[in-house]
Short mmCIF file of C-alpha atoms in Angstrom, two decimals:
data_model
loop_
_atom_site.label_atom_id
_atom_site.label_comp_id
_atom_site.label_asym_id
_atom_site.label_seq_id
_atom_site.Cartn_x
_atom_site.Cartn_y
_atom_site.Cartn_z
CA MET A 1 46.74 136.38 143.77
CA LEU A 2 48.48 135.66 140.46
CA PHE A 3 48.74 139.36 139.67
CA GLN A 4 50.11 140.07 143.15
CA LEU A 5 52.76 137.37 142.79
CA LYS A 6 53.91 138.74 139.45
CA ASN A 7 53.98 142.23 140.90
CA ASP A 8 56.08 141.09 143.87
CA LEU A 9 58.60 139.53 141.49
CA LYS A 10 58.80 142.70 139.41
CA LYS A 11 59.34 144.84 142.52
CA GLN A 12 62.56 142.92 143.22
CA ALA A 13 63.82 143.00 139.63
CA ASN A 14 67.51 143.75 139.22
CA PRO A 15 68.40 144.78 135.63
CA GLU A 16 72.13 144.32 136.21
CA LYS A 17 71.73 140.75 137.45
CA ALA A 18 69.21 140.09 134.69
CA LYS A 19 71.88 140.83 132.07
CA ILE A 20 74.29 138.45 133.79
CA TYR A 21 71.66 135.69 134.00
CA GLN A 22 70.74 136.11 130.32
CA ASN A 23 74.30 135.18 129.41
CA PHE A 24 74.87 132.58 132.14
CA PHE A 25 71.76 130.59 131.22
CA LYS A 26 72.55 130.59 127.48
CA THR A 27 69.54 132.47 126.13
CA GLY A 28 70.98 133.36 122.72
CA PRO A 29 69.74 132.02 119.35
CA GLY A 30 70.24 128.26 119.11
CA GLN A 31 71.29 127.93 122.75
CA TYR A 32 69.47 125.74 125.25
CA GLY A 33 67.79 128.70 126.98
CA GLU A 34 66.81 130.56 123.83
CA GLY A 35 63.95 132.99 124.44
CA ASP A 36 64.24 132.95 128.22
CA THR A 37 63.94 136.35 129.90
CA PHE A 38 65.07 137.32 133.39
CA LEU A 39 64.02 139.80 136.04
CA GLY A 40 67.26 139.34 137.93
CA LEU A 41 66.02 137.84 141.23
CA THR A 42 68.11 135.48 143.31
CA VAL A 43 66.73 132.02 144.07
CA PRO A 44 66.28 132.80 147.81
CA ASN A 45 64.21 135.88 146.97
CA THR A 46 62.11 133.94 144.47
CA ARG A 47 61.61 131.20 147.05
CA LYS A 48 60.36 133.70 149.65
CA ILE A 49 57.73 134.90 147.20
CA ALA A 50 56.80 131.32 146.31
CA ILE A 51 56.24 130.51 149.98
CA LYS A 52 54.08 133.62 150.35
CA TYR A 53 51.84 132.41 147.50
CA SER A 54 52.06 128.68 148.22
CA SER A 55 48.27 128.30 148.02
CA LEU A 56 48.16 129.46 144.39
CA LYS A 57 45.74 127.37 142.30
CA LEU A 58 47.09 124.97 139.68
CA LYS A 59 45.40 126.86 136.84
CA ASP A 60 47.39 129.96 137.83
CA ILE A 61 50.57 127.94 138.30
CA GLU A 62 50.10 126.67 134.74
CA ILE A 63 49.87 130.26 133.51
CA LEU A 64 53.20 131.00 135.19
CA LEU A 65 54.78 127.89 133.66
CA ASN A 66 53.89 129.20 130.22
CA SER A 67 55.63 132.51 130.90
CA ARG A 68 58.88 133.46 129.17
CA SER A 69 60.06 134.89 132.48
CA HIS A 70 62.48 132.50 134.13
CA GLU A 71 61.64 133.71 137.62
CA GLU A 72 57.91 133.32 137.05
CA ARG A 73 58.42 129.70 136.01
CA LEU A 74 60.78 129.14 138.93
CA ALA A 75 58.26 130.61 141.37
CA ALA A 76 55.58 128.31 139.95
CA LEU A 77 57.79 125.26 140.41
CA LEU A 78 58.83 126.21 143.93
CA ILE A 79 55.14 126.55 144.81
CA LEU A 80 54.62 123.02 143.49
CA VAL A 81 57.38 121.80 145.81
CA GLN A 82 55.49 123.40 148.71
CA GLN A 83 52.16 121.92 147.65
CA PHE A 84 53.63 118.46 147.10
CA LYS A 85 53.95 118.02 150.86
CA ASN A 86 50.17 117.82 151.21
CA ASN A 87 49.01 116.66 147.77
CA GLN A 88 51.60 114.30 146.34
CA LYS A 89 49.78 112.46 143.57
CA GLU A 90 48.12 115.48 141.98
CA ILE A 91 51.28 117.61 142.10
CA TYR A 92 53.42 114.78 140.72
CA ASN A 93 51.02 114.27 137.80
CA PHE A 94 50.80 118.01 137.17
CA TYR A 95 54.61 118.31 137.21
CA LEU A 96 55.05 115.51 134.68
CA LYS A 97 52.29 116.90 132.48
CA ASN A 98 54.20 120.19 132.36
CA SER A 99 57.71 118.71 132.39
CA LYS A 100 58.70 120.32 129.07
CA LYS A 101 58.16 123.69 130.73
CA VAL A 102 60.71 122.82 133.42
CA ASN A 103 63.08 124.05 130.77
CA ASN A 104 66.39 125.06 132.25
CA TRP A 105 68.89 123.18 134.34
CA ASP A 106 68.26 125.11 137.55
CA LEU A 107 64.50 124.60 137.26
CA VAL A 108 65.07 120.84 137.02
CA ASP A 109 67.69 120.70 139.75
CA LEU A 110 65.59 122.61 142.28
CA THR A 111 62.48 120.48 141.84
CA ALA A 112 62.87 117.02 140.27
CA ASP A 113 64.28 115.34 143.38
CA LYS A 114 61.73 117.18 145.53
CA ILE A 115 58.66 115.97 143.59
CA VAL A 116 59.34 113.12 141.18
CA GLY A 117 61.92 111.34 143.32
CA PRO A 118 59.90 111.29 146.55
CA TYR A 119 56.72 110.22 144.78
CA LEU A 120 58.41 107.28 143.06
CA ILE A 121 60.66 106.17 145.93
CA ASN A 122 58.56 103.05 146.67
CA LYS A 123 56.80 102.76 143.30
CA SER A 124 57.60 101.62 139.79
CA LYS A 125 60.33 103.74 138.20
CA ASN A 126 59.27 102.99 134.59
CA ILE A 127 58.41 106.63 133.90
CA LEU A 128 62.01 107.64 134.57
CA TYR A 129 63.29 105.27 131.89
CA LYS A 130 60.75 106.69 129.47
CA LEU A 131 61.92 110.22 130.28
CA ALA A 132 65.57 109.16 129.94
CA LYS A 133 64.84 108.15 126.33
CA SER A 134 62.96 111.36 125.52
CA LYS A 135 64.13 113.66 122.73
CA ASN A 136 63.52 116.52 125.15
CA LEU A 137 66.68 117.58 126.98
CA TRP A 138 64.87 118.65 130.14
CA GLN A 139 62.91 115.43 130.48
CA ARG A 140 66.17 113.48 130.25
CA ARG A 141 67.68 115.67 132.96
CA ILE A 142 64.59 115.20 135.13
CA ALA A 143 65.05 111.42 134.79
CA ILE A 144 68.53 111.39 136.27
CA ILE A 145 68.17 114.24 138.80
CA SER A 146 65.02 112.64 140.25
CA THR A 147 67.20 109.75 141.41
CA PHE A 148 69.03 112.06 143.80
CA HIS A 149 66.23 111.36 146.27
CA PHE A 150 66.85 107.62 145.88
CA ILE A 151 70.56 108.11 146.51
CA LYS A 152 69.81 109.98 149.73
CA ASN A 153 67.81 106.91 150.77
CA ASN A 154 70.59 104.47 149.83
CA GLN A 155 68.82 103.19 146.71
CA PHE A 156 71.35 103.19 143.87
CA GLU A 157 70.05 100.80 141.23
CA ASP A 158 68.04 103.30 139.19
CA THR A 159 70.77 105.95 139.26
CA LEU A 160 73.18 103.41 137.80
CA LYS A 161 70.77 102.12 135.16
CA ILE A 162 69.67 105.57 134.02
CA SER A 163 73.26 106.79 134.01
CA GLU A 164 74.12 103.89 131.72
CA LEU A 165 71.25 104.83 129.39
CA LEU A 166 72.51 108.39 129.19
CA LEU A 167 76.23 107.70 128.66
CA ASP A 168 75.87 108.24 124.90
CA ASP A 169 73.89 111.48 125.30
CA LYS A 170 75.24 114.32 123.18
CA HIS A 171 74.39 117.23 125.49
CA ASP A 172 76.84 118.64 128.01
CA LEU A 173 74.02 119.33 130.50
CA ILE A 174 73.31 115.60 130.62
CA HIS A 175 77.01 114.76 130.95
CA LYS A 176 77.17 117.07 133.98
CA ALA A 177 73.95 115.75 135.53
CA VAL A 178 75.01 112.11 135.22
CA GLY A 179 78.46 112.86 136.62
CA TRP A 180 76.94 114.76 139.51
CA MET A 181 74.58 111.93 140.45
CA LEU A 182 77.37 109.36 140.21
CA ARG A 183 79.53 111.54 142.47
CA GLU A 184 76.71 111.75 145.03
CA LEU A 185 76.26 107.97 144.85
CA GLY A 186 79.99 107.58 145.42
CA LYS A 187 79.79 109.62 148.61
CA LYS A 188 77.40 106.99 149.92
CA ASP A 189 79.04 103.90 148.44
CA GLN A 190 82.37 104.37 146.69
CA LYS A 191 82.74 100.65 145.99
CA THR A 192 79.51 100.62 143.95
CA LEU A 193 80.62 103.69 142.02
CA GLU A 194 84.01 102.15 141.26
CA LEU A 195 82.41 98.96 139.97
CA PHE A 196 80.33 101.13 137.60
CA LEU A 197 83.38 103.13 136.53
CA LYS A 198 85.42 99.99 135.93
CA LYS A 199 82.83 98.91 133.40
CA HIS A 200 82.02 102.26 131.80
CA HIS A 201 84.73 104.88 132.37
CA LYS A 202 86.27 104.49 128.90
CA LYS A 203 82.89 105.17 127.31
CA MET A 204 82.00 108.21 129.43
CA SER A 205 82.35 111.77 128.28
CA ARG A 206 85.29 113.54 129.89
CA THR A 207 82.84 115.81 131.72
CA THR A 208 80.86 112.92 133.23
CA LEU A 209 84.03 111.18 134.33
CA ARG A 210 85.54 114.30 135.91
CA TYR A 211 82.36 115.05 137.83
CA SER A 212 81.95 111.47 139.04
CA ILE A 213 85.51 111.12 140.40
CA GLU A 214 85.77 114.62 141.84
CA LYS A 215 85.91 113.36 145.45
CA PHE A 216 88.49 110.63 144.77
CA PRO A 217 92.10 111.03 145.98
CA GLU A 218 94.24 112.78 143.37
CA ASP A 219 96.29 109.71 142.47
CA LYS A 220 93.14 107.68 141.83
CA ARG A 221 91.59 110.49 139.73
CA LYS A 222 94.69 110.58 137.55
CA LEU A 223 94.47 106.83 136.91
CA TYR A 224 90.91 107.17 135.64
CA LEU A 225 91.72 110.22 133.54
CA ILE A 226 94.61 108.48 131.77
CA ARG A 227 92.31 105.76 130.48
#
């Protein structure tokens, strides 16, 4: 089954898109996606293949997660999202065990709030605070993006606390993730977001601030941006 999955991905390879993705996902020396290779599949096409092979065994999924091919890792993670519906604890533990292999922003964004968030919704969130303090960029992004599931369920406390922990982060991908989650929180409860911004907006990176206030009226956005 593993060989068939890989073959199905290769059949849909698009060299032109692969070149575009190589640049878009920053795969050059010293960049965050260094060493990543692409076949050039779209996410919907990769998802179709993942659904087709949703019964793939974890040992084979782990092989895919160790691949340099971005689409092979994405397919593996999308299969985990499928399997999580029926086997939450094991898939959650497997995901965290392999979290350093969830190593690009799209891989995190398509899976963290589908696996980690739902598993932890009514449990201790301590692991997220541990991940938020990790030296690993992707684990820090998993920490904040996982809270998207909490936001959808009107639970805001952990998004705010983890955002606060990450305000001093040096990486632009964390600035964007925090700003995005704050914006989503604001769609649910603008008053809570504004209380957070009142306390922290002068300390935020420009990117985080711009993302978080994106849905505000223009005059209000300008007031925050003047700071």
